[in-house]
mmCIF file of C-alpha atoms in Angstrom:
data_model
loop_
_atom_site.group_PDB
_atom_site.id
_atom_site.type_symbol
_atom_site.label_atom_id
_atom_site.label_comp_id
_atom_site.label_asym_id
_atom_site.label_seq_id
_atom_site.Cartn_x
_atom_site.Cartn_y
_atom_site.Cartn_z
ATOM 1 C CA UNK A 1 -25.885 18.723 27.267
ATOM 2 C CA UNK A 2 -27.203 22.188 26.371
ATOM 3 C CA UNK A 3 -26.616 21.588 22.662
ATOM 4 C CA UNK A 4 -29.348 20.096 20.470
ATOM 5 C CA UNK A 5 -27.102 19.906 17.369
ATOM 6 C CA UNK A 6 -25.544 16.511 16.811
ATOM 7 C CA UNK A 7 -21.823 16.825 17.450
ATOM 8 C CA UNK A 8 -20.436 13.351 16.956
ATOM 9 C CA UNK A 9 -16.971 14.141 18.258
ATOM 10 C CA UNK A 10 -18.331 15.759 21.412
ATOM 11 C CA UNK A 11 -20.713 12.870 21.995
ATOM 12 C CA UNK A 12 -17.887 10.343 21.743
ATOM 13 C CA UNK A 13 -15.731 12.326 24.146
ATOM 14 C CA UNK A 14 -18.638 12.719 26.629
ATOM 15 C CA UNK A 15 -19.302 8.970 26.530
ATOM 16 C CA UNK A 16 -15.623 8.240 27.167
ATOM 17 C CA UNK A 17 -15.369 10.943 29.858
ATOM 18 C CA UNK A 18 -18.297 9.635 31.890
ATOM 19 C CA UNK A 19 -17.179 6.052 31.438
ATOM 20 C CA UNK A 20 -13.546 6.623 32.386
ATOM 21 C CA UNK A 21 -13.722 9.426 34.958
ATOM 22 C CA UNK A 22 -17.230 9.268 36.398
ATOM 23 C CA UNK A 23 -17.842 5.515 36.701
ATOM 24 C CA UNK A 24 -20.687 5.319 34.176
ATOM 25 C CA UNK A 25 -19.933 1.712 33.196
ATOM 26 C CA UNK A 26 -21.595 2.039 29.786
ATOM 27 C CA UNK A 27 -21.947 -0.958 27.486
ATOM 28 C CA UNK A 28 -18.942 -0.795 25.143
ATOM 29 C CA UNK A 29 -21.090 -1.087 22.008
ATOM 30 C CA UNK A 30 -22.580 2.324 22.762
ATOM 31 C CA UNK A 31 -19.529 4.428 21.937
ATOM 32 C CA UNK A 32 -19.909 5.504 18.317
ATOM 33 C CA UNK A 33 -23.153 3.574 18.003
ATOM 34 C CA UNK A 34 -26.788 4.532 17.753
ATOM 35 C CA UNK A 35 -27.406 4.293 21.502
ATOM 36 C CA UNK A 36 -24.552 6.615 22.491
ATOM 37 C CA UNK A 37 -26.539 9.849 22.961
ATOM 38 C CA UNK A 38 -29.289 8.027 24.842
ATOM 39 C CA UNK A 39 -26.735 6.570 27.267
ATOM 40 C CA UNK A 40 -25.254 10.013 27.898
ATOM 41 C CA UNK A 41 -28.677 11.600 28.404
ATOM 42 C CA UNK A 42 -29.764 8.902 30.853
ATOM 43 C CA UNK A 43 -26.523 9.270 32.800
ATOM 44 C CA UNK A 44 -27.016 13.027 33.104
ATOM 45 C CA UNK A 45 -30.591 12.544 34.262
ATOM 46 C CA UNK A 46 -29.314 10.340 37.085
ATOM 47 C CA UNK A 47 -26.329 12.599 37.851
ATOM 48 C CA UNK A 48 -27.328 16.180 36.891
ATOM 49 C CA UNK A 49 -24.428 17.671 38.850
ATOM 50 C CA UNK A 50 -22.004 16.128 36.363
ATOM 51 C CA UNK A 51 -23.219 18.414 33.578
ATOM 52 C CA UNK A 52 -20.894 21.101 34.899
ATOM 53 C CA UNK A 53 -18.024 18.576 34.900
ATOM 54 C CA UNK A 54 -18.775 17.931 31.249
ATOM 55 C CA UNK A 55 -18.645 21.587 30.280
ATOM 56 C CA UNK A 56 -15.410 22.224 32.157
ATOM 57 C CA UNK A 57 -13.843 18.974 30.966
ATOM 58 C CA UNK A 58 -14.615 19.762 27.324
ATOM 59 C CA UNK A 59 -12.452 22.894 27.461
ATOM 60 C CA UNK A 60 -9.643 21.062 29.244
ATOM 61 C CA UNK A 61 -9.587 17.915 27.079
ATOM 62 C CA UNK A 62 -10.661 18.833 23.541
ATOM 63 C CA UNK A 63 -8.282 20.657 21.223
ATOM 64 C CA UNK A 64 -9.747 22.922 18.498
ATOM 65 C CA UNK A 65 -10.862 21.076 15.367
ATOM 66 C CA UNK A 66 -8.253 22.918 13.305
ATOM 67 C CA UNK A 67 -5.470 21.105 15.167
ATOM 68 C CA UNK A 68 -6.880 17.804 13.911
ATOM 69 C CA UNK A 69 -7.599 18.822 10.306
ATOM 70 C CA UNK A 70 -4.478 17.079 8.982
ATOM 71 C CA UNK A 71 -5.743 13.713 10.268
ATOM 72 C CA UNK A 72 -7.740 12.091 7.459
ATOM 73 C CA UNK A 73 -9.509 8.829 6.693
ATOM 74 C CA UNK A 74 -6.630 7.663 4.501
ATOM 75 C CA UNK A 75 -5.844 4.018 5.288
ATOM 76 C CA UNK A 76 -2.072 4.360 5.423
ATOM 77 C CA UNK A 77 -2.128 7.391 7.713
ATOM 78 C CA UNK A 78 -4.606 5.648 9.996
ATOM 79 C CA UNK A 79 -2.310 2.624 10.341
ATOM 80 C CA UNK A 80 0.730 4.810 11.019
ATOM 81 C CA UNK A 81 -1.055 6.976 13.600
ATOM 82 C CA UNK A 82 -2.945 4.150 15.308
ATOM 83 C CA UNK A 83 0.082 2.463 16.856
ATOM 84 C CA UNK A 84 1.776 5.755 17.674
ATOM 85 C CA UNK A 85 -1.300 7.264 19.365
ATOM 86 C CA UNK A 86 -2.219 4.069 21.168
ATOM 87 C CA UNK A 87 1.203 3.996 22.827
ATOM 88 C CA UNK A 88 1.366 7.715 23.502
ATOM 89 C CA UNK A 89 -2.169 8.175 24.862
ATOM 90 C CA UNK A 90 -2.545 4.765 26.525
ATOM 91 C CA UNK A 91 -5.510 4.352 24.211
ATOM 92 C CA UNK A 92 -5.774 0.584 24.364
ATOM 93 C CA UNK A 93 -9.303 0.677 25.782
ATOM 94 C CA UNK A 94 -10.484 3.056 23.054
ATOM 95 C CA UNK A 95 -9.028 0.811 20.352
ATOM 96 C CA UNK A 96 -11.213 -2.096 21.554
ATOM 97 C CA UNK A 97 -14.567 -0.307 21.198
ATOM 98 C CA UNK A 98 -16.341 -2.117 18.333
ATOM 99 C CA UNK A 99 -18.316 0.836 16.915
ATOM 100 C CA UNK A 100 -15.461 3.323 17.016
ATOM 101 C CA UNK A 101 -13.333 3.051 13.891
ATOM 102 C CA UNK A 102 -11.140 5.044 11.514
ATOM 103 C CA UNK A 103 -10.495 8.742 12.068
ATOM 104 C CA UNK A 104 -13.091 8.966 14.847
ATOM 105 C CA UNK A 105 -11.126 6.358 16.806
ATOM 106 C CA UNK A 106 -7.871 8.300 16.465
ATOM 107 C CA UNK A 107 -9.490 11.582 17.489
ATOM 108 C CA UNK A 108 -11.136 9.863 20.460
ATOM 109 C CA UNK A 109 -7.738 8.636 21.681
ATOM 110 C CA UNK A 110 -6.503 12.220 21.607
ATOM 111 C CA UNK A 111 -9.635 13.719 23.170
ATOM 112 C CA UNK A 112 -9.771 11.390 26.192
ATOM 113 C CA UNK A 113 -5.995 11.459 26.739
ATOM 114 C CA UNK A 114 -5.385 12.868 30.221
ATOM 115 C CA UNK A 115 -3.373 15.933 29.130
ATOM 116 C CA UNK A 116 -4.650 19.481 28.779
ATOM 117 C CA UNK A 117 -5.170 21.093 25.377
ATOM 118 C CA UNK A 118 -1.904 23.065 25.461
ATOM 119 C CA UNK A 119 0.149 19.907 25.967
ATOM 120 C CA UNK A 120 -1.879 18.007 23.376
ATOM 121 C CA UNK A 121 -1.430 20.708 20.731
ATOM 122 C CA UNK A 122 2.322 20.639 21.280
ATOM 123 C CA UNK A 123 2.412 16.835 20.875
ATOM 124 C CA UNK A 124 0.129 16.923 17.833
ATOM 125 C CA UNK A 125 2.356 19.427 16.059
ATOM 126 C CA UNK A 126 5.318 17.137 16.676
ATOM 127 C CA UNK A 127 3.458 14.089 15.342
ATOM 128 C CA UNK A 128 2.294 16.026 12.283
ATOM 129 C CA UNK A 129 5.890 17.044 11.575
ATOM 130 C CA UNK A 130 6.978 13.391 11.909
ATOM 131 C CA UNK A 131 4.252 12.298 9.464
ATOM 132 C CA UNK A 132 5.272 14.863 6.839
ATOM 133 C CA UNK A 133 8.917 13.867 7.221
ATOM 134 C CA UNK A 134 8.011 10.186 7.022
ATOM 135 C CA UNK A 135 6.131 10.649 3.735
ATOM 136 C CA UNK A 136 9.126 12.369 2.176
ATOM 137 C CA UNK A 137 10.796 8.962 2.209
ATOM 138 C CA UNK A 138 8.222 7.575 -0.220
ATOM 139 C CA UNK A 139 10.545 8.328 -3.140
ATOM 140 C CA UNK A 140 12.360 5.114 -2.219
ATOM 141 C CA UNK A 141 9.264 3.179 -3.265
ATOM 142 C CA UNK A 142 8.325 5.022 -6.474
ATOM 143 C CA UNK A 143 9.424 2.021 -8.585
ATOM 144 C CA UNK A 144 6.406 0.179 -7.140
ATOM 145 C CA UNK A 145 4.042 3.005 -8.153
ATOM 146 C CA UNK A 146 4.591 2.509 -11.892
ATOM 147 C CA UNK A 147 1.262 2.922 -13.718
ATOM 148 C CA UNK A 148 1.797 -0.002 -16.055
ATOM 149 C CA UNK A 149 3.427 -2.597 -13.800
ATOM 150 C CA UNK A 150 3.117 -1.202 -10.273
ATOM 151 C CA UNK A 151 0.601 -3.726 -8.938
ATOM 152 C CA UNK A 152 2.530 -6.641 -10.469
ATOM 153 C CA UNK A 153 5.696 -5.387 -8.807
ATOM 154 C CA UNK A 154 3.931 -5.073 -5.450
ATOM 155 C CA UNK A 155 2.623 -8.634 -5.679
ATOM 156 C CA UNK A 156 6.077 -9.838 -6.697
ATOM 157 C CA UNK A 157 7.548 -8.058 -3.653
ATOM 158 C CA UNK A 158 5.019 -9.837 -1.428
ATOM 159 C CA UNK A 159 5.955 -13.254 -2.836
ATOM 160 C CA UNK A 160 9.660 -12.436 -2.704
ATOM 161 C CA UNK A 161 9.459 -11.377 0.939
ATOM 162 C CA UNK A 162 7.620 -14.544 1.938
ATOM 163 C CA UNK A 163 10.250 -16.665 0.214
ATOM 164 C CA UNK A 164 13.419 -14.766 1.104
ATOM 165 C CA UNK A 165 12.568 -12.821 4.279
ATOM 166 C CA UNK A 166 9.996 -14.986 6.117
ATOM 167 C CA UNK A 167 10.848 -13.368 9.461
ATOM 168 C CA UNK A 168 9.400 -10.126 8.064
ATOM 169 C CA UNK A 169 6.498 -11.421 6.030
ATOM 170 C CA UNK A 170 5.087 -14.359 7.988
ATOM 171 C CA UNK A 171 2.305 -12.369 9.635
ATOM 172 C CA UNK A 172 1.147 -10.211 6.733
ATOM 173 C CA UNK A 173 -1.584 -10.715 4.172
ATOM 174 C CA UNK A 174 -0.439 -10.759 0.530
ATOM 175 C CA UNK A 175 0.435 -7.276 -0.691
ATOM 176 C CA UNK A 176 -1.781 -6.322 -3.633
ATOM 177 C CA UNK A 177 -1.057 -2.644 -4.295
ATOM 178 C CA UNK A 178 1.180 0.347 -3.594
ATOM 179 C CA UNK A 179 -0.693 1.511 -0.484
ATOM 180 C CA UNK A 180 -0.477 -1.929 1.104
ATOM 181 C CA UNK A 181 3.243 -2.072 0.303
ATOM 182 C CA UNK A 182 3.812 1.303 2.019
ATOM 183 C CA UNK A 183 1.823 0.172 5.059
ATOM 184 C CA UNK A 184 3.938 -2.978 5.301
ATOM 185 C CA UNK A 185 7.214 -1.058 5.332
ATOM 186 C CA UNK A 186 5.770 1.570 7.702
ATOM 187 C CA UNK A 187 5.109 -1.185 10.227
ATOM 188 C CA UNK A 188 8.496 -2.833 9.834
ATOM 189 C CA UNK A 189 10.361 0.465 10.354
ATOM 190 C CA UNK A 190 13.623 -0.965 9.013
ATOM 191 C CA UNK A 191 16.998 0.741 9.300
ATOM 192 C CA UNK A 192 17.919 2.759 6.205
ATOM 193 C CA UNK A 193 20.742 0.461 5.121
ATOM 194 C CA UNK A 194 18.616 -2.671 5.588
ATOM 195 C CA UNK A 195 15.687 -1.158 3.673
ATOM 196 C CA UNK A 196 17.924 -0.029 0.815
ATOM 197 C CA UNK A 197 19.428 -3.511 0.448
ATOM 198 C CA UNK A 198 16.011 -5.163 0.658
ATOM 199 C CA UNK A 199 14.517 -2.967 -2.076
ATOM 200 C CA UNK A 200 17.568 -3.511 -4.278
ATOM 201 C CA UNK A 201 17.262 -7.289 -3.930
ATOM 202 C CA UNK A 202 13.545 -7.202 -4.742
ATOM 203 C CA UNK A 203 14.256 -5.232 -7.921
ATOM 204 C CA UNK A 204 17.026 -7.636 -8.902
ATOM 205 C CA UNK A 205 14.676 -10.559 -8.403
ATOM 206 C CA UNK A 206 12.040 -8.841 -10.548
ATOM 207 C CA UNK A 207 14.560 -8.132 -13.309
ATOM 208 C CA UNK A 208 15.682 -11.769 -13.331
ATOM 209 C CA UNK A 209 12.097 -12.938 -13.608
ATOM 210 C CA UNK A 210 11.351 -10.528 -16.458
ATOM 211 C CA UNK A 211 14.542 -11.624 -18.235
ATOM 212 C CA UNK A 212 13.546 -15.296 -17.937
ATOM 213 C CA UNK A 213 10.069 -14.560 -19.277
ATOM 214 C CA UNK A 214 11.497 -12.740 -22.279
ATOM 215 C CA UNK A 215 13.861 -15.598 -23.093
ATOM 216 C CA UNK A 216 11.349 -18.425 -23.263
ATOM 217 C CA UNK A 217 12.161 -18.824 -26.990
ATOM 218 C CA UNK A 218 15.918 -18.917 -26.381
ATOM 219 C CA UNK A 219 18.404 -21.585 -25.320
ATOM 220 C CA UNK A 220 21.744 -21.308 -23.606
ATOM 221 C CA UNK A 221 24.876 -22.626 -25.343
ATOM 222 C CA UNK A 222 28.477 -22.785 -24.192
ATOM 223 C CA UNK A 223 31.254 -22.225 -26.724
ATOM 224 C CA UNK A 224 35.022 -22.455 -26.393
ATOM 225 C CA UNK A 225 36.670 -19.531 -28.204
ATOM 226 C CA UNK A 226 40.299 -18.450 -28.449
ATOM 227 C CA UNK A 227 41.215 -15.666 -26.027
ATOM 228 C CA UNK A 228 41.888 -13.312 -28.936
ATOM 229 C CA UNK A 229 38.382 -13.879 -30.306
ATOM 230 C CA UNK A 230 36.901 -13.272 -26.863
ATOM 231 C CA UNK A 231 38.835 -9.969 -26.686
ATOM 232 C CA UNK A 232 37.466 -8.965 -30.078
ATOM 233 C CA UNK A 233 33.954 -9.892 -28.993
ATOM 234 C CA UNK A 234 34.309 -7.750 -25.875
ATOM 235 C CA UNK A 235 35.552 -4.804 -27.952
ATOM 236 C CA UNK A 236 32.526 -5.045 -30.238
ATOM 237 C CA UNK A 237 30.150 -5.303 -27.305
ATOM 238 C CA UNK A 238 31.668 -2.270 -25.577
ATOM 239 C CA UNK A 239 31.788 -0.200 -28.768
ATOM 240 C CA UNK A 240 28.091 -0.745 -29.456
ATOM 241 C CA UNK A 241 26.846 -0.882 -25.828
ATOM 242 C CA UNK A 242 25.657 -4.459 -26.283
ATOM 243 C CA UNK A 243 26.044 -7.711 -24.430
ATOM 244 C CA UNK A 244 28.171 -10.504 -25.878
ATOM 245 C CA UNK A 245 25.106 -12.582 -26.695
ATOM 246 C CA UNK A 246 23.519 -9.651 -28.530
ATOM 247 C CA UNK A 247 26.643 -9.132 -30.657
ATOM 248 C CA UNK A 248 26.707 -12.791 -31.653
ATOM 249 C CA UNK A 249 22.987 -12.809 -32.373
ATOM 250 C CA UNK A 250 23.203 -9.751 -34.652
ATOM 251 C CA UNK A 251 26.242 -11.035 -36.524
ATOM 252 C CA UNK A 252 24.742 -14.477 -37.106
ATOM 253 C CA UNK A 253 21.436 -13.039 -38.326
ATOM 254 C CA UNK A 254 23.196 -10.620 -40.681
ATOM 255 C CA UNK A 255 25.420 -13.336 -42.125
ATOM 256 C CA UNK A 256 22.437 -15.605 -42.604
ATOM 257 C CA UNK A 257 20.688 -12.867 -44.580
ATOM 258 C CA UNK A 258 23.633 -11.771 -46.736
ATOM 259 C CA UNK A 259 25.945 -14.816 -46.825
ATOM 260 C CA UNK A 260 28.993 -12.561 -47.242
ATOM 261 C CA UNK A 261 31.719 -13.928 -44.976
ATOM 262 C CA UNK A 262 31.100 -17.646 -44.666
ATOM 263 C CA UNK A 263 30.517 -18.457 -48.350
ATOM 264 C CA UNK A 264 33.571 -20.326 -49.572
ATOM 265 C CA UNK A 265 35.333 -20.100 -46.211
ATOM 266 C CA UNK A 266 37.181 -23.375 -46.967
ATOM 267 C CA UNK A 267 39.131 -21.657 -49.710
ATOM 268 C CA UNK A 268 40.127 -18.705 -47.495
ATOM 269 C CA UNK A 269 41.258 -20.601 -44.383
#
C-alpha cells in the first residue's frame, strides 16, 4: 500500500473498499482482526492494478481525522450514533462484522459510505450539532445523577418502568446507573410532554417509597374533630409550614413532657 506504518483506520477502509467495490469476498472475521493486513496484501498481489484505485479512493472517501475528533469511545455516544449512522450510511453490513466494534465501527461506516468527503463533512457537522443539542437536554435527568442516591434512583426508575410502562421497558436490561438511564431514554426518543410526565411520575413514586420507609415506626389513625378544631389545626399548620400530622405530633409530645394543658381538664370543661 506504499505505507509501512500501521494505520488501522486506513486498513479497515481498504478492507471494506476491496470487499464492497472490487469483489474481494474477504472472510468477515478479517475486518478489524489480526489477518486484515495480510488479506489486503494478498489481494493487491493478485490485482496490482487496484493499488491506484486504493490511492484515489482514499482521497474521495476518507474525511480528515479532525472531522472525526468529536467521536469518542463513550458508551452513550456510541449508542446514539450507531443507529443514526447505520440508517444514514446504509451501514448494516459494517455493523455485522464481528471484529469491528466501538468507535472504529462508527468511523468505518462513515469511511465506506458512498459519498465524497465534501458531502460527508457537511453531514458530520450537522450530526455533531445534533449531538451537542441533544446533550443539553440532560438537565432533565440531573435528579438521577445525585451522588448519594443516584444509582438507587436509577434502579427504582427501572423497576417503576417495568411495572407501570411495560410497553417501554419490556426489552431492556435492568438500569443500574445514570449512563444506562440516559441511553434508555435516548433510544425511546419520547415527546417532550410525555417525557416530562414520565419523569414526574417516577419521582412521585420514589417519594412515596421513601415516605413509607421513613414511617415504618408509625401507624395511621382516623379521628373525628369538630370543623372549628380542623380550621384551627389548618391555621397552625400553615403558620408553621407543617403538615397536620406534624402539628399534632409536636403538640402531643410537648404536652406529655410538660403536662400543662390536660392536667385537671375535668375541672375546666
